[in-house]
PDB file of C-alpha atoms in Angstrom:
ATOM      1  CA  MET G 561     116.722 147.704  75.973  1.00 44.00           C
ATOM      2  CA  HIS G 562     113.491 146.767  74.254  1.00 44.00           C
ATOM      3  CA  ARG G 563     110.747 148.846  72.777  1.00 44.00           C
ATOM      4  CA  ARG G 564     107.150 148.236  71.841  1.00 41.00           C
ATOM      5  CA  ARG G 565     106.562 148.200  68.112  1.00 42.00           C
ATOM      6  CA  ARG G 566     103.677 149.985  66.480  1.00 41.00           C
ATOM      7  CA  THR G 567     101.622 147.876  64.139  1.00 34.00           C
ATOM      8  CA  ALA G 568     102.957 149.755  61.140  1.00 36.00           C
ATOM      9  CA  LEU G 569     106.558 148.959  60.370  1.00 37.00           C
ATOM     10  CA  SER G 570     107.979 152.356  59.585  1.00 36.00           C
ATOM     11  CA  VAL G 571     109.202 151.570  56.113  1.00 32.00           C
ATOM     12  CA  SER G 572     109.152 154.832  54.168  1.00 29.00           C
ATOM     13  CA  VAL G 573     108.236 154.749  50.496  1.00 27.00           C
ATOM     14  CA  ALA G 574     110.478 157.490  49.162  1.00 26.00           C
ATOM     15  CA  LEU G 575     109.981 157.888  45.464  1.00 23.00           C
ATOM     16  CA  LEU G 576     111.715 159.066  42.324  1.00 24.00           C
ATOM     17  CA  ALA G 577     111.533 157.086  39.100  1.00 24.00           C
ATOM     18  CA  ALA G 578     114.077 156.016  36.530  1.00 25.00           C
ATOM     19  CA  ALA G 579     114.988 153.414  33.966  1.00 25.00           C
ATOM     20  CA  PRO G 580     118.352 151.728  34.624  1.00 28.00           C
ATOM     21  CA  LEU G 581     121.265 151.033  32.317  1.00 25.00           C
ATOM     22  CA  LEU G 582     124.715 151.991  33.444  1.00 27.00           C
ATOM     23  CA  THR G 583     126.532 153.339  36.473  1.00 28.00           C
ATOM     24  CA  ALA G 584     129.914 155.014  36.477  1.00 32.00           C
ATOM     25  CA  CYS G 585     132.513 154.362  39.155  1.00 35.00           C
ATOM     26  CA  GLY G 586     135.290 156.873  38.688  1.00 35.00           C
ATOM     27  CA  ASN G 587     136.475 156.259  35.148  1.00 29.00           C
ATOM     28  CA  GLU G 588     135.155 152.721  35.154  1.00 45.00           C
ATOM     29  CA  ALA G 589     131.737 151.741  33.849  1.00 49.00           C
ATOM     30  CA  HIS G 590     129.572 148.967  35.289  1.00 67.00           C
ATOM     31  CA  PRO G 591     127.089 147.921  32.623  1.00 77.00           C
ATOM     32  CA  GLY G 592     123.946 146.421  34.066  1.00 87.00           C
ATOM     33  CA  ALA G 593     124.553 147.679  37.606  1.00 94.00           C
ATOM     34  CA  ALA G 594     122.095 149.939  39.401  1.00 96.00           C
ATOM     35  CA  ALA G 595     124.739 150.620  42.051  1.00 96.00           C
ATOM     36  CA  VAL G 596     128.082 149.382  43.324  1.00 97.00           C
ATOM     37  CA  VAL G 597     128.526 149.147  47.091  1.00 97.00           C
ATOM     38  CA  GLY G 598     131.912 148.230  48.508  1.00 95.00           C
ATOM     39  CA  GLY G 599     132.886 146.790  45.144  1.00 94.00           C
ATOM     40  CA  GLN G 600     129.763 144.596  45.073  1.00 95.00           C
ATOM     41  CA  ARG G 601     127.197 145.175  42.358  1.00 96.00           C
ATOM     42  CA  ILE G 602     123.465 145.635  42.793  1.00 97.00           C
ATOM     43  CA  GLU G 603     122.227 144.415  39.463  1.00 97.00           C
ATOM     44  CA  VAL G 604     119.543 146.267  37.559  1.00 97.00           C
ATOM     45  CA  SER G 605     117.814 142.915  37.157  1.00 96.00           C
ATOM     46  CA  ALA G 606     117.654 142.448  40.946  1.00 97.00           C
ATOM     47  CA  LEU G 607     116.201 145.920  41.390  1.00 97.00           C
ATOM     48  CA  GLN G 608     113.670 145.364  38.640  1.00 97.00           C
ATOM     49  CA  ALA G 609     112.626 142.072  40.237  1.00 98.00           C
ATOM     50  CA  GLN G 610     111.849 143.850  43.519  1.00 97.00           C
ATOM     51  CA  VAL G 611     109.832 146.516  41.711  1.00 97.00           C
ATOM     52  CA  ARG G 612     107.982 143.875  39.703  1.00 98.00           C
ATOM     53  CA  ASP G 613     107.062 141.915  42.858  1.00 97.00           C
ATOM     54  CA  VAL G 614     105.518 145.024  44.406  1.00 97.00           C
ATOM     55  CA  ARG G 615     103.660 145.967  41.250  1.00 97.00           C
ATOM     56  CA  ASP G 616     102.227 142.447  40.943  1.00 97.00           C
ATOM     57  CA  ALA G 617     101.040 142.593  44.556  1.00 97.00           C
ATOM     58  CA  GLN G 618      99.574 146.065  44.073  1.00 97.00           C
ATOM     59  CA  ARG G 619      97.637 145.005  40.981  1.00 97.00           C
ATOM     60  CA  SER G 620      96.035 142.225  43.009  1.00 96.00           C
ATOM     61  CA  ALA G 621      94.933 144.588  45.774  1.00 96.00           C
ATOM     62  CA  PRO G 622      91.426 146.140  45.921  1.00 94.00           C
ATOM     63  CA  GLU G 623      92.913 149.658  45.856  1.00 94.00           C
ATOM     64  CA  ALA G 624      95.351 148.797  43.031  1.00 96.00           C
ATOM     65  CA  GLU G 625      95.047 152.043  41.088  1.00 95.00           C
ATOM     66  CA  GLN G 626      95.695 154.236  44.121  1.00 95.00           C
ATOM     67  CA  LEU G 627      98.602 152.121  45.362  1.00 95.00           C
ATOM     68  CA  ILE G 628     100.330 152.304  42.002  1.00 95.00           C
ATOM     69  CA  LYS G 629      99.653 156.026  41.686  1.00 94.00           C
ATOM     70  CA  ASN G 630     101.174 156.661  45.125  1.00 92.00           C
ATOM     71  CA  THR G 631     104.383 154.801  44.253  1.00 92.00           C
ATOM     72  CA  GLY G 632     105.278 156.267  40.906  1.00 89.00           C
ATOM     73  CA  GLN G 633     108.954 156.373  41.800  1.00 89.00           C
ATOM     74  CA  LEU G 634     109.243 152.895  43.214  1.00 94.00           C
ATOM     75  CA  SER G 635     112.552 152.064  41.528  1.00 95.00           C
ATOM     76  CA  GLN G 636     114.478 154.662  43.490  1.00 94.00           C
ATOM     77  CA  ALA G 637     112.739 153.727  46.722  1.00 94.00           C
ATOM     78  CA  LYS G 638     113.734 150.086  46.282  1.00 96.00           C
ATOM     79  CA  LEU G 639     117.303 150.916  45.314  1.00 96.00           C
ATOM     80  CA  ASN G 640     117.539 153.187  48.357  1.00 96.00           C
ATOM     81  CA  SER G 641     116.574 150.264  50.601  1.00 95.00           C
ATOM     82  CA  MET G 642     118.906 147.821  48.849  1.00 97.00           C
ATOM     83  CA  ILE G 643     121.897 150.131  49.302  1.00 97.00           C
ATOM     84  CA  PHE G 644     120.946 151.043  52.868  1.00 97.00           C
ATOM     85  CA  ASP G 645     120.712 147.359  53.812  1.00 97.00           C
ATOM     86  CA  ARG G 646     124.298 146.783  52.692  1.00 97.00           C
ATOM     87  CA  VAL G 647     125.531 149.780  54.665  1.00 98.00           C
ATOM     88  CA  LEU G 648     123.640 148.607  57.747  1.00 97.00           C
ATOM     89  CA  GLU G 649     124.918 145.034  57.421  1.00 97.00           C
ATOM     90  CA  LYS G 650     128.509 146.298  57.241  1.00 98.00           C
ATOM     91  CA  ALA G 651     128.081 148.683  60.189  1.00 98.00           C
ATOM     92  CA  ALA G 652     126.525 145.898  62.259  1.00 98.00           C
ATOM     93  CA  ASP G 653     129.332 143.525  61.338  1.00 97.00           C
ATOM     94  CA  ASN G 654     131.915 146.132  62.333  1.00 97.00           C
ATOM     95  CA  ALA G 655     130.174 146.497  65.700  1.00 97.00           C
ATOM     96  CA  GLY G 656     130.064 142.739  66.247  1.00 97.00           C
ATOM     97  CA  VAL G 657     126.286 142.657  65.963  1.00 97.00           C
ATOM     98  CA  THR G 658     124.652 139.437  64.821  1.00 95.00           C
ATOM     99  CA  ILE G 659     121.042 138.489  64.240  1.00 95.00           C
ATOM    100  CA  SER G 660     119.299 135.142  64.474  1.00 96.00           C
ATOM    101  CA  ARG G 661     116.499 133.657  62.452  1.00 95.00           C
ATOM    102  CA  LYS G 662     114.501 133.325  65.656  1.00 96.00           C
ATOM    103  CA  GLU G 663     114.709 137.062  66.364  1.00 96.00           C
ATOM    104  CA  ILE G 664     113.316 137.839  62.935  1.00 96.00           C
ATOM    105  CA  GLN G 665     110.516 135.298  63.271  1.00 95.00           C
ATOM    106  CA  THR G 666     109.559 136.509  66.752  1.00 96.00           C
ATOM    107  CA  THR G 667     109.459 140.132  65.635  1.00 95.00           C
ATOM    108  CA  ARG G 668     107.322 139.236  62.639  1.00 95.00           C
ATOM    109  CA  GLN G 669     104.891 137.173  64.714  1.00 95.00           C
ATOM    110  CA  GLN G 670     104.456 139.992  67.222  1.00 95.00           C
ATOM    111  CA  ALA G 671     103.901 142.581  64.495  1.00 94.00           C
ATOM    112  CA  ALA G 672     101.408 140.361  62.684  1.00 95.00           C
ATOM    113  CA  ALA G 673      99.505 139.716  65.907  1.00 96.00           C
ATOM    114  CA  GLN G 674      99.243 143.443  66.599  1.00 94.00           C
ATOM    115  CA  SER G 675      97.958 143.975  63.065  1.00 93.00           C
ATOM    116  CA  GLY G 676      95.195 141.399  63.312  1.00 95.00           C
ATOM    117  CA  GLY G 677      96.974 138.536  61.612  1.00 95.00           C
ATOM    118  CA  GLU G 678      99.462 137.820  58.863  1.00 95.00           C
ATOM    119  CA  GLU G 679      97.089 138.690  56.037  1.00 95.00           C
ATOM    120  CA  GLN G 680      96.233 142.113  57.464  1.00 95.00           C
ATOM    121  CA  PHE G 681      99.890 142.691  58.291  1.00 96.00           C
ATOM    122  CA  ALA G 682     100.969 141.986  54.707  1.00 96.00           C
ATOM    123  CA  ALA G 683      98.191 144.209  53.318  1.00 95.00           C
ATOM    124  CA  MET G 684      99.248 147.061  55.601  1.00 95.00           C
ATOM    125  CA  LEU G 685     102.896 146.802  54.564  1.00 96.00           C
ATOM    126  CA  LEU G 686     101.977 146.744  50.896  1.00 96.00           C
ATOM    127  CA  GLN G 687      99.938 149.910  51.379  1.00 94.00           C
ATOM    128  CA  GLN G 688     102.237 151.806  53.738  1.00 92.00           C
ATOM    129  CA  GLY G 689     105.674 150.482  52.813  1.00 93.00           C
ATOM    130  CA  ALA G 690     105.354 149.230  49.216  1.00 95.00           C
ATOM    131  CA  LEU G 691     106.482 145.795  50.367  1.00 96.00           C
ATOM    132  CA  SER G 692     105.491 142.580  48.664  1.00 96.00           C
ATOM    133  CA  ALA G 693     105.019 139.495  50.825  1.00 95.00           C
ATOM    134  CA  ASP G 694     108.497 138.238  49.904  1.00 96.00           C
ATOM    135  CA  GLN G 695     110.080 141.514  51.050  1.00 96.00           C
ATOM    136  CA  ILE G 696     108.617 141.611  54.554  1.00 96.00           C
ATOM    137  CA  GLU G 697     111.305 139.473  56.120  1.00 95.00           C
ATOM    138  CA  SER G 698     114.078 141.718  54.811  1.00 95.00           C
ATOM    139  CA  ALA G 699     112.311 144.762  56.230  1.00 95.00           C
ATOM    140  CA  ILE G 700     111.995 143.105  59.623  1.00 96.00           C
ATOM    141  CA  ARG G 701     115.626 142.041  59.513  1.00 96.00           C
ATOM    142  CA  ARG G 702     116.542 145.665  58.840  1.00 95.00           C
ATOM    143  CA  GLU G 703     114.629 146.841  61.881  1.00 93.00           C
ATOM    144  CA  VAL G 704     115.992 144.250  64.260  1.00 95.00           C
ATOM    145  CA  LEU G 705     119.554 144.783  63.034  1.00 95.00           C
ATOM    146  CA  LEU G 706     119.242 148.546  63.356  1.00 95.00           C
ATOM    147  CA  THR G 707     117.883 148.188  66.868  1.00 93.00           C
ATOM    148  CA  LYS G 708     120.745 145.935  67.896  1.00 96.00           C
ATOM    149  CA  LEU G 709     123.303 148.269  66.305  1.00 97.00           C
ATOM    150  CA  ALA G 710     121.913 151.169  68.336  1.00 96.00           C
ATOM    151  CA  VAL G 711     122.194 149.091  71.502  1.00 96.00           C
ATOM    152  CA  ALA G 712     125.781 148.124  70.650  1.00 97.00           C
ATOM    153  CA  LEU G 713     126.627 151.802  70.187  1.00 97.00           C
ATOM    154  CA  GLY G 714     124.975 152.721  73.481  1.00 96.00           C
ATOM    155  CA  ALA G 715     122.608 155.018  71.602  1.00 95.00           C
ATOM    156  CA  ASN G 716     119.202 155.973  72.978  1.00 91.00           C
ATOM    157  CA  THR G 717     117.303 156.393  69.742  1.00 86.00           C
ATOM    158  CA  THR G 718     114.424 158.238  71.382  1.00 89.00           C
ATOM    159  CA  THR G 719     116.721 161.258  71.622  1.00 92.00           C
ATOM    160  CA  PRO G 720     118.265 163.405  68.860  1.00 93.00           C
ATOM    161  CA  GLN G 721     121.711 162.655  70.293  1.00 94.00           C
ATOM    162  CA  GLY G 722     121.135 158.919  70.090  1.00 92.00           C
ATOM    163  CA  GLN G 723     119.858 159.156  66.537  1.00 93.00           C
ATOM    164  CA  GLN G 724     122.905 161.199  65.564  1.00 95.00           C
ATOM    165  CA  THR G 725     125.166 158.533  67.076  1.00 96.00           C
ATOM    166  CA  VAL G 726     123.627 155.882  64.863  1.00 96.00           C
ATOM    167  CA  LEU G 727     123.657 158.182  61.841  1.00 96.00           C
ATOM    168  CA  ALA G 728     127.343 158.990  62.388  1.00 97.00           C
ATOM    169  CA  GLU G 729     128.214 155.295  62.423  1.00 97.00           C
ATOM    170  CA  LEU G 730     126.220 154.608  59.284  1.00 97.00           C
ATOM    171  CA  THR G 731     127.749 157.646  57.557  1.00 97.00           C
ATOM    172  CA  LYS G 732     131.256 156.473  58.399  1.00 97.00           C
ATOM    173  CA  THR G 733     130.486 153.020  57.027  1.00 98.00           C
ATOM    174  CA  SER G 734     128.833 154.447  53.924  1.00 98.00           C
ATOM    175  CA  GLU G 735     131.854 156.600  53.141  1.00 97.00           C
ATOM    176  CA  LYS G 736     134.235 153.662  53.517  1.00 97.00           C
ATOM    177  CA  LEU G 737     132.160 151.506  51.188  1.00 97.00           C
ATOM    178  CA  GLY G 738     132.480 154.012  48.352  1.00 95.00           C
ATOM    179  CA  ILE G 739     128.977 153.854  46.911  1.00 96.00           C
ATOM    180  CA  ASP G 740     128.444 154.577  43.235  1.00 95.00           C
ATOM    181  CA  VAL G 741     124.936 154.835  41.834  1.00 95.00           C
ATOM    182  CA  ASN G 742     123.635 154.707  38.299  1.00 93.00           C
ATOM    183  CA  PRO G 743     123.128 158.406  37.469  1.00 91.00           C
ATOM    184  CA  ARG G 744     119.616 157.605  36.254  1.00 90.00           C
ATOM    185  CA  TYR G 745     118.690 156.973  39.890  1.00 90.00           C
ATOM    186  CA  GLY G 746     120.427 160.027  41.319  1.00 89.00           C
ATOM    187  CA  SER G 747     123.369 160.032  43.719  1.00 92.00           C
ATOM    188  CA  TRP G 748     124.017 158.588  47.142  1.00 96.00           C
ATOM    189  CA  ASP G 749     124.209 160.975  50.105  1.00 95.00           C
ATOM    190  CA  ASN G 750     126.682 159.579  52.646  1.00 96.00           C
ATOM    191  CA  LYS G 751     125.782 162.126  55.302  1.00 94.00           C
ATOM    192  CA  GLN G 752     122.081 161.253  55.238  1.00 93.00           C
ATOM    193  CA  VAL G 753     122.699 157.615  54.233  1.00 95.00           C
ATOM    194  CA  ARG G 754     120.096 157.753  51.510  1.00 94.00           C
ATOM    195  CA  LEU G 755     119.625 158.045  47.787  1.00 91.00           C
ATOM    196  CA  GLY G 756     119.002 161.604  46.614  1.00 81.00           C
ATOM    197  CA  GLU G 757     115.814 162.995  48.081  1.00 64.00           C
ATOM    198  CA  ALA G 758     114.612 159.621  49.305  1.00 56.00           C
ATOM    199  CA  LYS G 759     113.188 159.546  52.790  1.00 52.00           C
ATOM    200  CA  THR G 760     115.227 157.733  55.399  1.00 46.00           C
ATOM    201  CA  PRO G 761     113.183 154.793  56.731  1.00 47.00           C
ATOM    202  CA  TRP G 762     115.200 154.188  59.852  1.00 43.00           C
ATOM    203  CA  ILE G 763     114.873 157.793  61.060  1.00 39.00           C
ATOM    204  CA  THR G 764     111.085 157.629  60.687  1.00 40.00           C
ATOM    205  CA  GLN G 765     111.114 154.286  62.402  1.00 42.00           C
ATOM    206  CA  LEU G 766     113.226 155.328  65.365  1.00 36.00           C
ATOM    207  CA  THR G 767     111.248 158.468  66.105  1.00 32.00           C
ATOM    208  CA  SER G 768     107.727 157.115  65.670  1.00 38.00           C
ATOM    209  CA  GLU G 769     107.697 154.516  68.398  1.00 38.00           C
ATOM    210  CA  ALA G 770     106.815 155.134  72.006  1.00 31.00           C
ATOM    211  CA  PRO G 771     109.522 153.799  74.317  1.00 32.00           C
ATOM    212  CA  GLU G 772     108.698 150.802  76.391  1.00 35.00           C
ATOM    213  CA  GLN G 773     110.750 147.686  76.492  1.00 31.00           C
ATOM    214  CA  GLU G 774     111.174 146.557  72.944  1.00 36.00           C
ATOM    215  CA  GLN G 775     111.915 147.931  69.485  1.00 37.00           C
ATOM    216  CA  PRO G 776     110.196 148.370  66.120  1.00 35.00           C
ATOM    217  CA  ALA G 777     110.579 146.740  62.716  1.00 37.00           C
ATOM    218  CA  GLY G 778     111.870 148.390  59.513  1.00 39.00           C
ATOM    219  CA  ALA G 779     112.529 149.067  54.653  1.00 40.00           C
TER     220      ALA G 779
END
């Protein structure tokens, strides 16, 4: 089942700031890790690189001051997305869901066309989703993969029941992965599949599109 995408990819910018150093996993410390997901580290350096890319893009934008002011807690927002992506990838893999390069490219082309072109599309995502140009493809991959996971689960995501079906699958996967987060960033909520009080991009995304015959793109 397909759905029409709105021009704005529903990538929430949930924010809470912090400076990274160390995360504890049980009695074991992981110096230099912002989080550990399924035994795999998300390095502080990788998180900082994502934040830096967005800040560089924001400083180059006409509304730089306002963009930066509105994303004061960008580090947590980015870590939230990085952890969520790993949970989603694992849940999709468990469901036998795969994604092709062509699907990502097609979704991006359609979204850019609806936004008035690639330049306007990138500017919109920087403003609304705190995405740098290099992060757009990952956001689109997230959306397409989430859409295909919902289809594989037989979930109609325009209904609360369908959304709960997807959430239940992601929660189960999240719990199995055993996610540990650097305390400076807060703690991971398995039931909501998000970091602390961070907004949940995929819930916003799934509820903000009008059904038709294709699906949205996601953060």
